């Protein structure tokens, strides 16, 4: 293992955004809860079972593109909505309408509360870059670039594969490995020589399915066992645990 806590065959690092680089996973969870709870109350009244910000978030929406998250959660409740169109208004009772409602709530929360980065991750990124490894950010978020800019972290990454790029290239989102594989290709490295850094179970599945050389699970919410079960090579609570001090 290198001083970065990675196999010496690794030449590139692929980082998820929410929950790994930035402290936005909890904001996403809150926006999803507000979206789904309002929808469920409107549909089922007071007997509606609320969205669980831990169990439902981890299982159905974390790490997935918005529309995929809407479908997965509603399927778990036996609810099926029309797909609609990507530009549906947020009040539309469609898959895309609910997704757009969630995005509006997310952006409002970011505007009013701001975004913070994990300082341990930023220090680890500095160490990775200092040792000459290539880096990419891989996120399902269409707001990835703006979030990175807001915390002054855009310069850490050679390649960005986010929700905007995935839509342009028609790449399926996590748990499929396609976005991570695209990042590796853009960096000019084979999957087996790239490490994936993820906090989402869907991201672990993507790392395992893509045949990546190392998959680092970042446990921010006490789900170490689940991260290992979904394919993590190692699980840490903060990336600084891997090393990298200069």
GROMACS .gro file of N, CA and C in nm, residues 23-122:
model
  300
   23UNK      N    1  -2.053   1.834   0.236
   23UNK     CA    2  -2.149   1.793   0.339
   23UNK      C    3  -2.291   1.821   0.291
   24UNK      N    4  -2.323   1.769   0.174
   24UNK     CA    5  -2.454   1.797   0.116
   24UNK      C    6  -2.548   1.677   0.121
   25UNK      N    7  -2.500   1.561   0.163
   25UNK     CA    8  -2.588   1.444   0.167
   25UNK      C    9  -2.707   1.469   0.259
   26UNK      N   10  -2.683   1.532   0.375
   26UNK     CA   11  -2.793   1.557   0.469
   26UNK      C   12  -2.893   1.657   0.410
   27UNK      N   13  -2.844   1.750   0.328
   27UNK     CA   14  -2.933   1.847   0.264
   27UNK      C   15  -3.017   1.777   0.158
   28UNK      N   16  -2.954   1.686   0.081
   28UNK     CA   17  -3.029   1.607  -0.016
   28UNK      C   18  -3.138   1.527   0.054
   29UNK      N   19  -3.103   1.462   0.164
   29UNK     CA   20  -3.200   1.378   0.235
   29UNK      C   21  -3.320   1.461   0.283
   30UNK      N   22  -3.292   1.579   0.335
   30UNK     CA   23  -3.401   1.665   0.383
   30UNK      C   24  -3.490   1.711   0.268
   31UNK      N   25  -3.430   1.742   0.153
   31UNK     CA   26  -3.510   1.785   0.038
   31UNK      C   27  -3.595   1.671  -0.015
   32UNK      N   28  -3.538   1.550  -0.018
   32UNK     CA   29  -3.617   1.434  -0.059
   32UNK      C   30  -3.733   1.412   0.037
   33UNK      N   31  -3.707   1.422   0.167
   33UNK     CA   32  -3.813   1.398   0.266
   33UNK      C   33  -3.927   1.499   0.249
   34UNK      N   34  -3.894   1.626   0.234
   34UNK     CA   35  -3.998   1.726   0.217
   34UNK      C   36  -4.080   1.698   0.091
   35UNK      N   37  -4.012   1.659  -0.016
   35UNK     CA   38  -4.080   1.629  -0.143
   35UNK      C   39  -4.173   1.509  -0.130
   36UNK      N   40  -4.119   1.398  -0.082
   36UNK     CA   41  -4.199   1.275  -0.076
   36UNK      C   42  -4.308   1.282   0.029
   37UNK      N   43  -4.280   1.342   0.144
   37UNK     CA   44  -4.382   1.350   0.249
   37UNK      C   45  -4.504   1.430   0.202
   38UNK      N   46  -4.479   1.540   0.133
   38UNK     CA   47  -4.591   1.620   0.082
   38UNK      C   48  -4.670   1.541  -0.021
   39UNK      N   49  -4.598   1.471  -0.110
   39UNK     CA   50  -4.666   1.390  -0.211
   39UNK      C   51  -4.749   1.279  -0.147
   40UNK      N   52  -4.692   1.210  -0.050
   40UNK     CA   53  -4.761   1.098   0.014
   40UNK      C   54  -4.882   1.146   0.094
   41UNK      N   55  -4.868   1.259   0.165
   41UNK     CA   56  -4.983   1.313   0.239
   41UNK      C   57  -5.097   1.352   0.145
   42UNK      N   58  -5.059   1.411   0.032
   42UNK     CA   59  -5.161   1.452  -0.064
   42UNK      C   60  -5.232   1.331  -0.123
   43UNK      N   61  -5.158   1.222  -0.138
   43UNK     CA   62  -5.213   1.100  -0.200
   43UNK      C   63  -5.288   1.013  -0.100
   44UNK      N   64  -5.234   1.000   0.022
   44UNK     CA   65  -5.286   0.902   0.117
   44UNK      C   66  -5.342   0.962   0.246
   45UNK      N   67  -5.328   1.092   0.263
   45UNK     CA   68  -5.378   1.156   0.384
   45UNK      C   69  -5.289   1.128   0.505
   46UNK      N   70  -5.345   1.141   0.622
   46UNK     CA   71  -5.267   1.130   0.745
   46UNK      C   72  -5.213   0.989   0.771
   47UNK      N   73  -5.270   0.890   0.702
   47UNK     CA   74  -5.220   0.753   0.721
   47UNK      C   75  -5.090   0.726   0.646
   48UNK      N   76  -5.046   0.823   0.566
   48UNK     CA   77  -4.926   0.805   0.485
   48UNK      C   78  -4.804   0.781   0.574
   49UNK      N   79  -4.722   0.684   0.536
   49UNK     CA   80  -4.598   0.655   0.609
   49UNK      C   81  -4.488   0.748   0.555
   50UNK      N   82  -4.428   0.831   0.640
   50UNK     CA   83  -4.330   0.930   0.592
   50UNK      C   84  -4.205   0.865   0.533
   51UNK      N   85  -4.136   0.942   0.453
   51UNK     CA   86  -4.006   0.904   0.399
   51UNK      C   87  -3.904   0.904   0.512
   52UNK      N   88  -3.826   0.798   0.523
   52UNK     CA   89  -3.724   0.787   0.627
   52UNK      C   90  -3.591   0.841   0.573
   53UNK      N   91  -3.538   0.946   0.640
   53UNK     CA   92  -3.418   1.013   0.591
   53UNK      C   93  -3.292   0.927   0.598
   54UNK      N   94  -3.298   0.816   0.668
   54UNK     CA   95  -3.183   0.725   0.674
   54UNK      C   96  -3.210   0.602   0.589
   55UNK      N   97  -3.308   0.521   0.630
   55UNK     CA   98  -3.330   0.392   0.563
   55UNK      C   99  -3.374   0.410   0.417
   56UNK      N  100  -3.477   0.492   0.393
   56UNK     CA  101  -3.525   0.512   0.257
   56UNK      C  102  -3.422   0.586   0.172
   57UNK      N  103  -3.358   0.684   0.232
   57UNK     CA  104  -3.257   0.760   0.157
   57UNK      C  105  -3.143   0.670   0.112
   58UNK      N  106  -3.087   0.592   0.205
   58UNK     CA  107  -2.975   0.504   0.171
   58UNK      C  108  -3.013   0.399   0.067
   59UNK      N  109  -3.133   0.343   0.081
   59UNK     CA  110  -3.172   0.229  -0.002
   59UNK      C  111  -3.216   0.271  -0.142
   60UNK      N  112  -3.287   0.383  -0.154
   60UNK     CA  113  -3.355   0.412  -0.280
   60UNK      C  114  -3.305   0.534  -0.357
   61UNK      N  115  -3.251   0.634  -0.290
   61UNK     CA  116  -3.220   0.756  -0.365
   61UNK      C  117  -3.074   0.799  -0.358
   62UNK      N  118  -3.001   0.763  -0.254
   62UNK     CA  119  -2.865   0.813  -0.238
   62UNK      C  120  -2.777   0.767  -0.354
   63UNK      N  121  -2.713   0.864  -0.420
   63UNK     CA  122  -2.620   0.835  -0.528
   63UNK      C  123  -2.683   0.816  -0.664
   64UNK      N  124  -2.815   0.807  -0.671
   64UNK     CA  125  -2.882   0.782  -0.798
   64UNK      C  126  -2.922   0.914  -0.866
   65UNK      N  127  -2.933   0.914  -0.998
   65UNK     CA  128  -2.994   1.030  -1.065
   65UNK      C  129  -3.134   1.054  -1.010
   66UNK      N  130  -3.178   1.181  -1.014
   66UNK     CA  131  -3.305   1.217  -0.949
   66UNK      C  132  -3.422   1.131  -0.994
   67UNK      N  133  -3.439   1.116  -1.125
   67UNK     CA  134  -3.555   1.040  -1.173
   67UNK      C  135  -3.547   0.894  -1.129
   68UNK      N  136  -3.427   0.837  -1.129
   68UNK     CA  137  -3.411   0.699  -1.083
   68UNK      C  138  -3.448   0.687  -0.935
   69UNK      N  139  -3.410   0.787  -0.856
   69UNK     CA  140  -3.444   0.785  -0.715
   69UNK      C  141  -3.593   0.794  -0.692
   70UNK      N  142  -3.660   0.878  -0.769
   70UNK     CA  143  -3.806   0.889  -0.757
   70UNK      C  144  -3.870   0.754  -0.788
   71UNK      N  145  -3.829   0.693  -0.900
   71UNK     CA  146  -3.888   0.564  -0.939
   71UNK      C  147  -3.864   0.458  -0.833
   72UNK      N  148  -3.740   0.449  -0.784
   72UNK     CA  149  -3.705   0.344  -0.689
   72UNK      C  150  -3.785   0.358  -0.559
   73UNK      N  151  -3.795   0.480  -0.507
   73UNK     CA  152  -3.870   0.498  -0.382
   73UNK      C  153  -4.019   0.471  -0.404
   74UNK      N  154  -4.077   0.526  -0.508
   74UNK     CA  155  -4.220   0.505  -0.532
   74UNK      C  156  -4.250   0.357  -0.556
   75UNK      N  157  -4.161   0.288  -0.627
   75UNK     CA  158  -4.180   0.143  -0.647
   75UNK      C  159  -4.184   0.070  -0.514
   76UNK      N  160  -4.102   0.116  -0.418
   76UNK     CA  161  -4.099   0.050  -0.287
   76UNK      C  162  -4.232   0.066  -0.213
   77UNK      N  163  -4.309   0.168  -0.251
   77UNK     CA  164  -4.440   0.191  -0.189
   77UNK      C  165  -4.555   0.145  -0.281
   78UNK      N  166  -4.520   0.078  -0.391
   78UNK     CA  167  -4.622   0.030  -0.483
   78UNK      C  168  -4.691   0.140  -0.560
   79UNK      N  169  -4.622   0.252  -0.582
   79UNK     CA  170  -4.680   0.368  -0.651
   79UNK      C  171  -4.611   0.385  -0.786
   80UNK      N  172  -4.689   0.405  -0.889
   80UNK     CA  173  -4.634   0.424  -1.024
   80UNK      C  174  -4.693   0.551  -1.084
   81UNK      N  175  -4.606   0.641  -1.127
   81UNK     CA  176  -4.649   0.767  -1.186
   81UNK      C  177  -4.607   0.773  -1.332
   82UNK      N  178  -4.674   0.857  -1.412
   82UNK     CA  179  -4.626   0.883  -1.547
   82UNK      C  180  -4.485   0.941  -1.543
   83UNK      N  181  -4.408   0.911  -1.646
   83UNK     CA  182  -4.271   0.964  -1.650
   83UNK      C  183  -4.271   1.116  -1.662
   84UNK      N  184  -4.355   1.169  -1.749
   84UNK     CA  185  -4.350   1.312  -1.775
   84UNK      C  186  -4.228   1.346  -1.859
   85UNK      N  187  -4.185   1.471  -1.852
   85UNK     CA  188  -4.070   1.519  -1.929
   85UNK      C  189  -3.973   1.589  -1.835
   86UNK      N  190  -3.842   1.594  -1.874
   86UNK     CA  191  -3.742   1.657  -1.787
   86UNK      C  192  -3.773   1.800  -1.746
   87UNK      N  193  -3.851   1.872  -1.827
   87UNK     CA  194  -3.882   2.012  -1.793
   87UNK      C  195  -4.020   2.026  -1.729
   88UNK      N  196  -4.076   1.917  -1.676
   88UNK     CA  197  -4.204   1.925  -1.606
   88UNK      C  198  -4.195   2.025  -1.490
   89UNK      N  199  -4.301   2.101  -1.465
   89UNK     CA  200  -4.300   2.191  -1.349
   89UNK      C  201  -4.299   2.111  -1.220
   90UNK      N  202  -4.249   2.168  -1.112
   90UNK     CA  203  -4.234   2.094  -0.986
   90UNK      C  204  -4.366   2.050  -0.924
   91UNK      N  205  -4.477   2.107  -0.967
   91UNK     CA  206  -4.605   2.065  -0.911
   91UNK      C  207  -4.668   1.949  -0.991
   92UNK      N  208  -4.604   1.909  -1.101
   92UNK     CA  209  -4.659   1.800  -1.183
   92UNK      C  210  -4.650   1.667  -1.109
   93UNK      N  211  -4.756   1.588  -1.118
   93UNK     CA  212  -4.758   1.457  -1.053
   93UNK      C  213  -4.699   1.353  -1.149
   94UNK      N  214  -4.572   1.372  -1.179
   94UNK     CA  215  -4.496   1.282  -1.267
   94UNK      C  216  -4.363   1.253  -1.201
   95UNK      N  217  -4.293   1.155  -1.255
   95UNK     CA  218  -4.159   1.123  -1.204
   95UNK      C  219  -4.069   1.245  -1.213
   96UNK      N  220  -4.065   1.309  -1.328
   96UNK     CA  221  -3.978   1.424  -1.345
   96UNK      C  222  -4.027   1.545  -1.266
   97UNK      N  223  -4.160   1.559  -1.251
   97UNK     CA  224  -4.212   1.669  -1.172
   97UNK      C  225  -4.166   1.659  -1.027
   98UNK      N  226  -4.175   1.539  -0.968
   98UNK     CA  227  -4.128   1.521  -0.831
   98UNK      C  228  -3.978   1.545  -0.821
   99UNK      N  229  -3.904   1.496  -0.919
   99UNK     CA  230  -3.759   1.519  -0.917
   99UNK      C  231  -3.725   1.666  -0.924
  100UNK      N  232  -3.798   1.741  -1.005
  100UNK     CA  233  -3.772   1.885  -1.016
  100UNK      C  234  -3.814   1.959  -0.889
  101UNK      N  235  -3.919   1.910  -0.823
  101UNK     CA  236  -3.958   1.969  -0.695
  101UNK      C  237  -3.847   1.950  -0.593
  102UNK      N  238  -3.792   1.830  -0.589
  102UNK     CA  239  -3.681   1.804  -0.496
  102UNK      C  240  -3.562   1.895  -0.527
  103UNK      N  241  -3.532   1.915  -0.655
  103UNK     CA  242  -3.417   1.998  -0.690
  103UNK      C  243  -3.439   2.143  -0.650
  104UNK      N  244  -3.561   2.193  -0.668
  104UNK     CA  245  -3.591   2.330  -0.625
  104UNK      C  246  -3.569   2.346  -0.475
  105UNK      N  247  -3.617   2.247  -0.398
  105UNK     CA  248  -3.601   2.253  -0.252
  105UNK      C  249  -3.453   2.244  -0.214
  106UNK      N  250  -3.379   2.159  -0.284
  106UNK     CA  251  -3.236   2.145  -0.257
  106UNK      C  252  -3.163   2.277  -0.280
  107UNK      N  253  -3.188   2.339  -0.395
  107UNK     CA  254  -3.119   2.464  -0.428
  107UNK      C  255  -3.153   2.574  -0.328
  108UNK      N  256  -3.279   2.577  -0.283
  108UNK     CA  257  -3.318   2.676  -0.184
  108UNK      C  258  -3.244   2.654  -0.053
  109UNK      N  259  -3.231   2.528  -0.012
  109UNK     CA  260  -3.158   2.497   0.111
  109UNK      C  261  -3.010   2.533   0.097
  110UNK      N  262  -2.953   2.510  -0.019
  110UNK     CA  263  -2.812   2.545  -0.041
  110UNK      C  264  -2.794   2.697  -0.039
  111UNK      N  265  -2.889   2.768  -0.102
  111UNK     CA  266  -2.880   2.915  -0.105
  111UNK      C  267  -2.888   2.974   0.035
  112UNK      N  268  -2.977   2.919   0.118
  112UNK     CA  269  -2.998   2.977   0.250
  112UNK      C  270  -2.898   2.927   0.353
  113UNK      N  271  -2.852   2.803   0.338
  113UNK     CA  272  -2.762   2.745   0.438
  113UNK      C  273  -2.618   2.732   0.394
  114UNK      N  274  -2.594   2.745   0.263
  114UNK     CA  275  -2.458   2.730   0.213
  114UNK      C  276  -2.414   2.585   0.205
  115UNK      N  277  -2.293   2.565   0.158
  115UNK     CA  278  -2.234   2.431   0.142
  115UNK      C  279  -2.099   2.429   0.210
  116UNK      N  280  -2.069   2.321   0.277
  116UNK     CA  281  -1.938   2.303   0.338
  116UNK      C  282  -1.869   2.183   0.276
  117UNK      N  283  -1.737   2.188   0.272
  117UNK     CA  284  -1.658   2.073   0.228
  117UNK      C  285  -1.604   2.000   0.350
  118UNK      N  286  -1.575   1.871   0.332
  118UNK     CA  287  -1.506   1.795   0.436
  118UNK      C  288  -1.357   1.829   0.428
  119UNK      N  289  -1.306   1.891   0.533
  119UNK     CA  290  -1.167   1.935   0.531
  119UNK      C  291  -1.070   1.817   0.514
  120UNK      N  292  -1.104   1.702   0.572
  120UNK     CA  293  -1.019   1.585   0.557
  120UNK      C  294  -1.009   1.541   0.412
  121UNK      N  295  -1.120   1.553   0.339
  121UNK     CA  296  -1.119   1.518   0.197
  121UNK      C  297  -1.034   1.616   0.118
  122UNK      N  298  -1.047   1.745   0.147
  122UNK     CA  299  -0.967   1.844   0.075
  122UNK      C  300  -0.817   1.821   0.098
   0.00000   0.00000   0.00000
